[in-house]
mmCIF file of C-alpha atoms in Angstrom:
data_model
loop_
_atom_site.group_PDB
_atom_site.id
_atom_site.type_symbol
_atom_site.label_atom_id
_atom_site.label_comp_id
_atom_site.label_asym_id
_atom_site.label_seq_id
_atom_site.Cartn_x
_atom_site.Cartn_y
_atom_site.Cartn_z
ATOM 1 C CA PHE A 1 10.764 -55.405 -47.807
ATOM 2 C CA ASN A 2 9.032 -52.383 -46.190
ATOM 3 C CA VAL A 3 11.255 -50.331 -43.857
ATOM 4 C CA THR A 4 9.704 -47.454 -41.863
ATOM 5 C CA MET A 5 11.505 -44.188 -41.004
ATOM 6 C CA SER A 6 11.610 -45.112 -37.303
ATOM 7 C CA THR A 7 13.347 -48.366 -38.196
ATOM 8 C CA ILE A 8 15.933 -46.461 -40.240
ATOM 9 C CA PHE A 9 16.523 -44.057 -37.326
ATOM 10 C CA PHE A 10 16.951 -46.978 -34.940
ATOM 11 C CA LEU A 11 19.408 -48.652 -37.309
ATOM 12 C CA LEU A 12 21.438 -45.475 -37.645
ATOM 13 C CA ILE A 13 21.742 -45.115 -33.906
ATOM 14 C CA PHE A 14 22.611 -48.765 -33.546
ATOM 15 C CA ILE A 15 25.216 -48.640 -36.270
ATOM 16 C CA LYS A 16 26.735 -45.307 -35.227
ATOM 17 C CA PRO A 17 26.541 -44.819 -31.433
ATOM 18 C CA ILE A 18 26.289 -41.217 -30.219
ATOM 19 C CA HIS A 19 27.637 -40.201 -26.823
ATOM 20 C CA THR A 20 25.134 -38.161 -24.752
ATOM 21 C CA ALA A 21 25.901 -36.201 -21.570
ATOM 22 C CA ILE A 22 23.857 -33.918 -19.347
ATOM 23 C CA GLN A 23 25.764 -30.963 -17.901
ATOM 24 C CA ARG A 24 24.484 -28.414 -15.394
ATOM 25 C CA LEU A 25 26.158 -25.053 -15.896
ATOM 26 C CA PRO A 26 26.839 -22.568 -13.094
ATOM 27 C CA SER A 27 23.816 -20.310 -12.576
ATOM 28 C CA ILE A 28 23.943 -16.654 -13.592
ATOM 29 C CA SER A 29 22.061 -13.571 -12.388
ATOM 30 C CA LEU A 30 20.183 -11.164 -14.635
ATOM 31 C CA ASN A 31 18.382 -7.940 -13.726
ATOM 32 C CA GLU A 32 14.802 -7.657 -14.868
ATOM 33 C CA GLN A 33 14.146 -5.017 -17.539
ATOM 34 C CA SER A 34 17.577 -5.650 -19.096
ATOM 35 C CA SER A 35 17.752 -4.423 -22.690
ATOM 36 C CA ILE A 36 16.570 -6.647 -25.518
ATOM 37 C CA GLY A 37 19.528 -8.022 -27.437
ATOM 38 C CA THR A 38 21.823 -8.098 -24.407
ATOM 39 C CA SER A 39 24.174 -11.099 -24.542
ATOM 40 C CA ILE A 40 24.015 -12.971 -21.231
ATOM 41 C CA TYR A 41 26.028 -16.165 -21.808
ATOM 42 C CA ASP A 42 28.458 -17.733 -24.270
ATOM 43 C CA LEU A 43 28.022 -21.524 -24.457
ATOM 44 C CA THR A 44 31.270 -22.027 -26.346
ATOM 45 C CA ARG A 45 33.194 -21.364 -23.127
ATOM 46 C CA VAL A 46 32.141 -24.878 -22.078
ATOM 47 C CA TYR A 47 34.110 -26.503 -24.908
ATOM 48 C CA PRO A 48 37.750 -26.503 -26.044
ATOM 49 C CA SER A 49 38.531 -23.983 -28.752
ATOM 50 C CA SER A 50 39.372 -26.779 -31.227
ATOM 51 C CA SER A 51 35.796 -28.089 -31.232
ATOM 52 C CA LYS A 52 33.848 -24.822 -31.110
ATOM 53 C CA ASN A 53 33.205 -24.596 -34.832
ATOM 54 C CA LEU A 54 31.851 -28.152 -34.950
ATOM 55 C CA ILE A 55 29.038 -27.683 -32.409
ATOM 56 C CA LYS A 56 25.484 -26.577 -33.154
ATOM 57 C CA PHE A 57 23.249 -25.175 -30.416
ATOM 58 C CA SER A 58 19.455 -25.184 -30.046
ATOM 59 C CA PHE A 59 16.828 -25.250 -27.322
ATOM 60 C CA LEU A 60 15.764 -28.682 -26.163
ATOM 61 C CA TYR A 61 12.088 -27.650 -25.955
ATOM 62 C CA ASP A 62 10.875 -24.825 -28.165
ATOM 63 C CA SER A 63 7.581 -24.656 -26.293
ATOM 64 C CA SER A 64 9.100 -23.964 -22.865
ATOM 65 C CA PRO A 65 7.844 -20.591 -21.496
ATOM 66 C CA HIS A 66 11.326 -19.939 -20.110
ATOM 67 C CA ASN A 67 12.849 -20.155 -23.587
ATOM 68 C CA SER A 68 10.514 -17.490 -24.952
ATOM 69 C CA PHE A 69 12.552 -14.745 -23.293
ATOM 70 C CA PHE A 70 15.829 -15.751 -24.923
ATOM 71 C CA ILE A 71 17.386 -16.680 -28.241
ATOM 72 C CA VAL A 72 20.431 -18.875 -28.802
ATOM 73 C CA ASP A 73 22.710 -18.460 -31.815
ATOM 74 C CA SER A 74 23.105 -21.944 -33.291
ATOM 75 C CA LEU A 75 26.655 -21.234 -34.502
ATOM 76 C CA THR A 76 28.215 -19.036 -31.825
ATOM 77 C CA GLY A 77 26.328 -20.392 -28.832
ATOM 78 C CA ARG A 78 25.623 -16.871 -27.625
ATOM 79 C CA ILE A 79 22.414 -16.533 -25.571
ATOM 80 C CA SER A 80 20.708 -13.133 -25.826
ATOM 81 C CA ILE A 81 17.548 -11.524 -24.444
ATOM 82 C CA LYS A 82 14.687 -11.848 -26.913
ATOM 83 C CA ARG A 83 11.975 -9.874 -25.113
ATOM 84 C CA MET A 84 11.592 -7.723 -22.024
ATOM 85 C CA ILE A 85 11.679 -9.590 -18.717
ATOM 86 C CA ASP A 86 9.408 -8.276 -15.956
ATOM 87 C CA ARG A 87 9.969 -10.119 -12.677
ATOM 88 C CA GLU A 88 6.596 -8.991 -11.262
ATOM 89 C CA GLU A 89 4.810 -10.417 -14.313
ATOM 90 C CA LEU A 90 6.706 -13.709 -14.013
ATOM 91 C CA CYS A 91 5.650 -13.915 -10.383
ATOM 92 C CA GLN A 92 1.978 -13.090 -11.040
ATOM 93 C CA THR A 93 1.721 -15.610 -13.902
ATOM 94 C CA HIS A 94 3.513 -18.273 -11.816
ATOM 95 C CA THR A 95 6.215 -18.560 -14.466
ATOM 96 C CA CYS A 96 8.727 -18.435 -11.625
ATOM 97 C CA ASN A 97 8.722 -18.569 -7.842
ATOM 98 C CA CYS A 98 8.240 -15.134 -6.252
ATOM 99 C CA GLU A 99 10.774 -15.882 -3.517
ATOM 100 C CA ARG A 100 13.510 -16.849 -5.980
ATOM 101 C CA CYS A 101 12.672 -16.173 -9.595
ATOM 102 C CA LEU A 102 14.503 -18.797 -11.643
ATOM 103 C CA LEU A 103 14.330 -19.401 -15.393
ATOM 104 C CA THR A 104 15.933 -22.633 -16.589
ATOM 105 C CA LEU A 105 17.182 -23.069 -20.150
ATOM 106 C CA GLU A 106 17.869 -26.549 -21.503
ATOM 107 C CA ILE A 107 20.015 -26.486 -24.614
ATOM 108 C CA ILE A 108 21.236 -29.157 -27.005
ATOM 109 C CA ALA A 109 24.878 -28.916 -28.062
ATOM 110 C CA SER A 110 25.312 -31.374 -30.925
ATOM 111 C CA ALA A 111 28.458 -32.509 -32.734
ATOM 112 C CA SER A 112 29.079 -35.391 -35.133
ATOM 113 C CA LYS A 113 29.449 -38.088 -32.463
ATOM 114 C CA LYS A 114 28.242 -36.293 -29.339
ATOM 115 C CA ILE A 115 25.107 -34.650 -28.015
ATOM 116 C CA ASP A 116 25.228 -32.674 -24.774
ATOM 117 C CA ILE A 117 22.219 -31.360 -22.907
ATOM 118 C CA LEU A 118 23.216 -28.174 -21.110
ATOM 119 C CA SER A 119 21.097 -26.831 -18.251
ATOM 120 C CA LEU A 120 21.488 -23.162 -17.341
ATOM 121 C CA ASP A 121 19.645 -21.511 -14.407
ATOM 122 C CA ILE A 122 19.096 -17.766 -14.749
ATOM 123 C CA ILE A 123 18.208 -15.930 -11.534
ATOM 124 C CA ILE A 124 16.055 -12.897 -12.304
ATOM 125 C CA GLU A 125 16.960 -10.124 -9.888
ATOM 126 C CA ASN A 126 14.432 -7.548 -8.770
ATOM 127 C CA VAL A 127 14.875 -3.931 -9.886
ATOM 128 C CA ASN A 128 13.029 -1.154 -8.053
ATOM 129 C CA ASP A 129 10.968 -0.119 -11.063
ATOM 130 C CA ASN A 130 7.485 0.222 -9.527
ATOM 131 C CA GLN A 131 5.959 3.055 -7.515
ATOM 132 C CA PRO A 132 4.057 2.371 -4.265
ATOM 133 C CA LEU A 133 0.344 2.801 -4.971
ATOM 134 C CA PHE A 134 -2.632 3.337 -2.680
ATOM 135 C CA PRO A 135 -5.902 1.723 -3.853
ATOM 136 C CA ILE A 136 -7.681 5.103 -3.607
ATOM 137 C CA SER A 137 -6.495 8.711 -3.722
ATOM 138 C CA THR A 138 -8.443 10.094 -0.729
ATOM 139 C CA PHE A 139 -9.766 8.653 2.531
ATOM 140 C CA GLN A 140 -11.765 10.055 5.454
ATOM 141 C CA ILE A 141 -11.703 9.136 9.138
ATOM 142 C CA ARG A 142 -14.253 10.407 11.682
ATOM 143 C CA LEU A 143 -13.348 10.542 15.362
ATOM 144 C CA SER A 144 -15.372 11.762 18.307
ATOM 145 C CA GLU A 145 -13.592 14.457 20.276
ATOM 146 C CA ASN A 146 -13.808 12.282 23.402
ATOM 147 C CA THR A 147 -12.064 9.327 21.707
ATOM 148 C CA ASP A 148 -9.712 7.547 24.104
ATOM 149 C CA LEU A 149 -5.974 7.998 23.705
ATOM 150 C CA GLY A 150 -4.394 5.034 21.947
ATOM 151 C CA TYR A 151 -7.445 4.416 19.748
ATOM 152 C CA VAL A 152 -6.492 3.151 16.274
ATOM 153 C CA ALA A 153 -8.494 3.873 13.109
ATOM 154 C CA SER A 154 -7.641 1.858 10.011
ATOM 155 C CA PHE A 155 -7.017 3.130 6.493
ATOM 156 C CA PRO A 156 -5.773 1.513 3.241
ATOM 157 C CA ALA A 157 -2.074 0.699 2.895
ATOM 158 C CA ALA A 158 -0.053 1.074 -0.290
ATOM 159 C CA THR A 159 1.212 -1.854 -2.328
ATOM 160 C CA ASP A 160 4.392 -2.189 -4.350
ATOM 161 C CA LEU A 161 4.700 -4.755 -7.134
ATOM 162 C CA ASP A 162 8.440 -4.991 -6.590
ATOM 163 C CA PHE A 163 9.125 -8.126 -4.570
ATOM 164 C CA GLN A 164 10.373 -7.626 -0.997
ATOM 165 C CA ASP A 165 10.324 -3.839 -1.218
ATOM 166 C CA ARG A 166 9.783 -2.513 2.316
ATOM 167 C CA LEU A 167 7.602 0.580 2.479
ATOM 168 C CA GLU A 168 8.182 3.419 4.912
ATOM 169 C CA TYR A 169 5.190 5.614 5.829
ATOM 170 C CA ARG A 170 5.073 9.152 7.171
ATOM 171 C CA ILE A 171 2.530 11.879 7.854
ATOM 172 C CA VAL A 172 2.803 15.226 6.063
ATOM 173 C CA PRO A 173 0.391 17.843 7.539
ATOM 174 C CA LEU A 174 -1.188 20.081 4.899
ATOM 175 C CA ASP A 175 -1.889 22.954 7.304
ATOM 176 C CA ILE A 176 1.560 24.350 8.053
ATOM 177 C CA SER A 177 0.328 26.301 11.094
ATOM 178 C CA TYR A 178 -0.758 23.023 12.725
ATOM 179 C CA LYS A 179 2.180 20.921 11.516
ATOM 180 C CA GLN A 180 3.715 20.135 14.904
ATOM 181 C CA GLU A 181 0.350 19.599 16.575
ATOM 182 C CA THR A 182 -0.730 17.128 13.883
ATOM 183 C CA LEU A 183 2.483 15.132 14.259
ATOM 184 C CA GLU A 184 2.020 15.112 18.055
ATOM 185 C CA THR A 185 -1.627 14.013 17.760
ATOM 186 C CA PHE A 186 -1.356 11.098 15.310
ATOM 187 C CA SER A 187 1.080 8.354 14.375
ATOM 188 C CA ILE A 188 1.033 5.513 11.832
ATOM 189 C CA ILE A 189 1.268 1.910 13.002
ATOM 190 C CA ASN A 190 1.458 -1.404 11.180
ATOM 191 C CA LEU A 191 -1.656 -3.471 11.920
ATOM 192 C CA GLN A 192 -0.015 -6.701 10.700
ATOM 193 C CA THR A 193 -3.088 -6.992 8.468
ATOM 194 C CA GLU A 194 -2.833 -7.217 4.718
ATOM 195 C CA ASN A 195 -3.432 -3.894 2.962
ATOM 196 C CA GLN A 196 -4.337 -2.022 6.176
ATOM 197 C CA LEU A 197 -2.525 0.549 8.306
ATOM 198 C CA GLY A 198 -3.552 2.207 11.551
ATOM 199 C CA LEU A 199 -3.737 5.861 12.603
ATOM 200 C CA ARG A 200 -3.153 5.994 16.372
ATOM 201 C CA LEU A 201 -4.452 8.855 18.530
ATOM 202 C CA LEU A 202 -1.677 10.230 20.760
ATOM 203 C CA LYS A 203 -3.249 13.423 22.091
ATOM 204 C CA SER A 204 -6.697 14.513 23.314
ATOM 205 C CA LEU A 205 -8.995 16.105 20.740
ATOM 206 C CA ASP A 206 -11.057 19.275 21.085
ATOM 207 C CA ARG A 207 -13.523 19.883 18.265
ATOM 208 C CA GLU A 208 -14.285 23.408 19.449
ATOM 209 C CA ARG A 209 -10.644 24.317 18.895
ATOM 210 C CA ARG A 210 -10.049 22.279 15.732
ATOM 211 C CA ASN A 211 -12.542 20.148 13.840
ATOM 212 C CA LEU A 212 -10.460 18.924 10.871
ATOM 213 C CA TYR A 213 -6.950 17.569 10.332
ATOM 214 C CA LYS A 214 -5.844 17.446 6.700
ATOM 215 C CA MET A 215 -2.725 15.451 5.868
ATOM 216 C CA LYS A 216 -1.018 13.322 3.268
ATOM 217 C CA ILE A 217 0.248 9.819 3.979
ATOM 218 C CA LEU A 218 3.435 9.173 1.982
ATOM 219 C CA ALA A 219 4.653 5.649 1.200
ATOM 220 C CA SER A 220 8.279 5.338 0.099
ATOM 221 C CA ASP A 221 10.269 2.327 -1.124
ATOM 222 C CA GLY A 222 13.511 4.304 -0.944
ATOM 223 C CA GLN A 223 13.287 5.468 -4.549
ATOM 224 C CA HIS A 224 9.629 6.037 -5.421
ATOM 225 C CA ILE A 225 6.826 7.693 -3.418
ATOM 226 C CA GLY A 226 3.058 7.171 -3.399
ATOM 227 C CA ALA A 227 0.576 9.488 -1.640
ATOM 228 C CA LEU A 228 -2.857 9.253 -0.005
ATOM 229 C CA SER A 229 -4.882 12.336 1.012
ATOM 230 C CA LEU A 230 -6.304 11.707 4.487
ATOM 231 C CA ASP A 231 -8.902 13.922 6.189
ATOM 232 C CA VAL A 232 -9.658 13.343 9.876
ATOM 233 C CA PHE A 233 -12.962 14.922 10.922
ATOM 234 C CA ILE A 234 -13.499 15.559 14.643
ATOM 235 C CA LEU A 235 -17.098 14.966 15.719
ATOM 236 C CA ASP A 236 -18.755 16.859 18.543
ATOM 237 C CA SER A 237 -19.498 15.374 21.944
ATOM 238 C CA ASN A 238 -21.492 17.112 24.679
ATOM 239 C CA ASP A 239 -18.456 18.207 26.655
ATOM 240 C CA ASN A 240 -19.128 21.914 27.201
ATOM 241 C CA VAL A 241 -21.161 23.602 29.945
ATOM 242 C CA PRO A 242 -23.655 26.252 28.783
ATOM 243 C CA LYS A 243 -22.659 29.792 29.761
ATOM 244 C CA PHE A 244 -24.819 32.860 30.322
ATOM 245 C CA GLU A 245 -23.937 36.180 28.766
ATOM 246 C CA HIS A 246 -23.775 37.639 32.286
ATOM 247 C CA GLU A 247 -22.994 36.024 35.585
ATOM 248 C CA GLN A 248 -25.658 38.053 37.448
ATOM 249 C CA TYR A 249 -28.910 39.800 36.527
ATOM 250 C CA GLU A 250 -30.766 42.399 38.589
ATOM 251 C CA ILE A 251 -34.409 43.319 38.018
ATOM 252 C CA LYS A 252 -36.601 46.000 39.673
ATOM 253 C CA LEU A 253 -40.388 45.488 39.511
ATOM 254 C CA ARG A 254 -43.374 47.479 40.609
ATOM 255 C CA GLU A 255 -45.612 45.523 42.934
ATOM 256 C CA ASP A 256 -48.551 46.090 40.626
ATOM 257 C CA THR A 257 -46.836 44.659 37.521
ATOM 258 C CA PRO A 258 -49.517 42.704 35.579
ATOM 259 C CA ILE A 259 -49.341 38.926 35.520
ATOM 260 C CA GLY A 260 -47.796 37.629 32.244
ATOM 261 C CA THR A 261 -45.470 40.601 31.814
ATOM 262 C CA GLU A 262 -42.067 39.613 30.364
ATOM 263 C CA ILE A 263 -39.557 41.089 32.748
ATOM 264 C CA ILE A 264 -36.221 39.800 31.354
ATOM 265 C CA HIS A 265 -34.851 37.680 28.515
ATOM 266 C CA VAL A 266 -31.750 35.729 29.482
ATOM 267 C CA HIS A 267 -29.490 34.073 26.917
ATOM 268 C CA ALA A 268 -26.958 31.268 27.301
ATOM 269 C CA TYR A 269 -24.664 29.740 24.696
ATOM 270 C CA ASP A 270 -22.933 26.382 24.264
ATOM 271 C CA GLU A 271 -19.752 25.774 22.246
ATOM 272 C CA ASP A 272 -20.943 22.322 21.230
ATOM 273 C CA GLU A 273 -22.873 21.931 17.987
ATOM 274 C CA GLY A 274 -26.100 20.359 16.772
ATOM 275 C CA LEU A 275 -28.243 18.647 19.398
ATOM 276 C CA ASN A 276 -25.405 19.000 21.887
ATOM 277 C CA ALA A 277 -25.808 22.800 21.715
ATOM 278 C CA LEU A 278 -29.553 22.871 22.470
ATOM 279 C CA ILE A 279 -30.249 24.661 25.768
ATOM 280 C CA ASN A 280 -33.224 24.322 28.098
ATOM 281 C CA TYR A 281 -33.871 26.957 30.748
ATOM 282 C CA THR A 282 -35.140 26.268 34.274
ATOM 283 C CA ILE A 283 -35.420 28.302 37.465
ATOM 284 C CA MET A 284 -33.834 26.749 40.541
ATOM 285 C CA THR A 285 -35.531 27.892 43.773
ATOM 286 C CA ASP A 286 -36.100 26.706 47.311
ATOM 287 C CA ASN A 287 -39.667 28.074 47.277
ATOM 288 C CA PRO A 288 -42.584 25.738 46.549
ATOM 289 C CA SER A 289 -43.480 25.964 42.873
ATOM 290 C CA SER A 290 -47.076 26.844 43.714
ATOM 291 C CA SER A 291 -46.084 30.011 45.580
ATOM 292 C CA PHE A 292 -43.165 31.070 43.354
ATOM 293 C CA PRO A 293 -44.267 34.172 41.404
ATOM 294 C CA PHE A 294 -42.144 33.678 38.270
ATOM 295 C CA ARG A 295 -41.829 31.212 35.405
ATOM 296 C CA ILE A 296 -39.376 30.926 32.475
ATOM 297 C CA ASN A 297 -39.875 29.762 28.898
ATOM 298 C CA VAL A 298 -37.902 26.510 28.673
ATOM 299 C CA THR A 299 -36.624 27.083 25.133
ATOM 300 C CA THR A 300 -36.325 30.879 24.742
ATOM 301 C CA GLY A 301 -35.174 31.976 28.223
#
């Protein structure tokens, strides 16, 4: 009569019972970037020495993505690293949980009358192998010189692929002569916003005295440093009073001086810039304008 292969397999199992057990092994920790070929576990330690040579080892599922990082010696039961393990890559590809990166290996240990399924959890530990990086190399901030104290301007924060690396930020002034002033004028704050930091104004600005602050923002994870070049431009506000070259002018005229004669040219200056530095001239007098004998050019003085 016709007997299929599945029937034969069923008959073999029925005739010769095989004992099967599932055993969860104590978890182990492994640093990411560990060298290929490193032996991480010896499965024969689970069994008595008398039966070690009778057991064959293999992965339960060859297609498991966790297995692809390791190789198990079928005779010795030694598990070794097959390819480089990058915890950040495992996290980004959702191969493991970013909070606790766990790779689970399920291994068959087979003997003549016994099959064990061994489960081994491997905790992948983070190694500080990535540098903090800013999304851009330079950034500019523009502040009016009358900006209120405490004002916060945002700029890009650095990111670090290493999980749970805390970044420390500091300001490094590029103009040594203004080092202390720069550190007294600005501070960095955490905005509690993803990928953004704040530059807080601590001291009043004066564009006429200084119109540019050049600095580097350094981000450190304790081992590696990333840098951002930050330029803070101070914009003019109309905060200066025009000043004449002289406080007093004295003129002597003959009574027969012809009408239209230019008798003096006064000049004032303003430390502001652009439109804020434009000056208009007027004569202030208590006399009625119709009887006042002088006039001034509004733009030239």
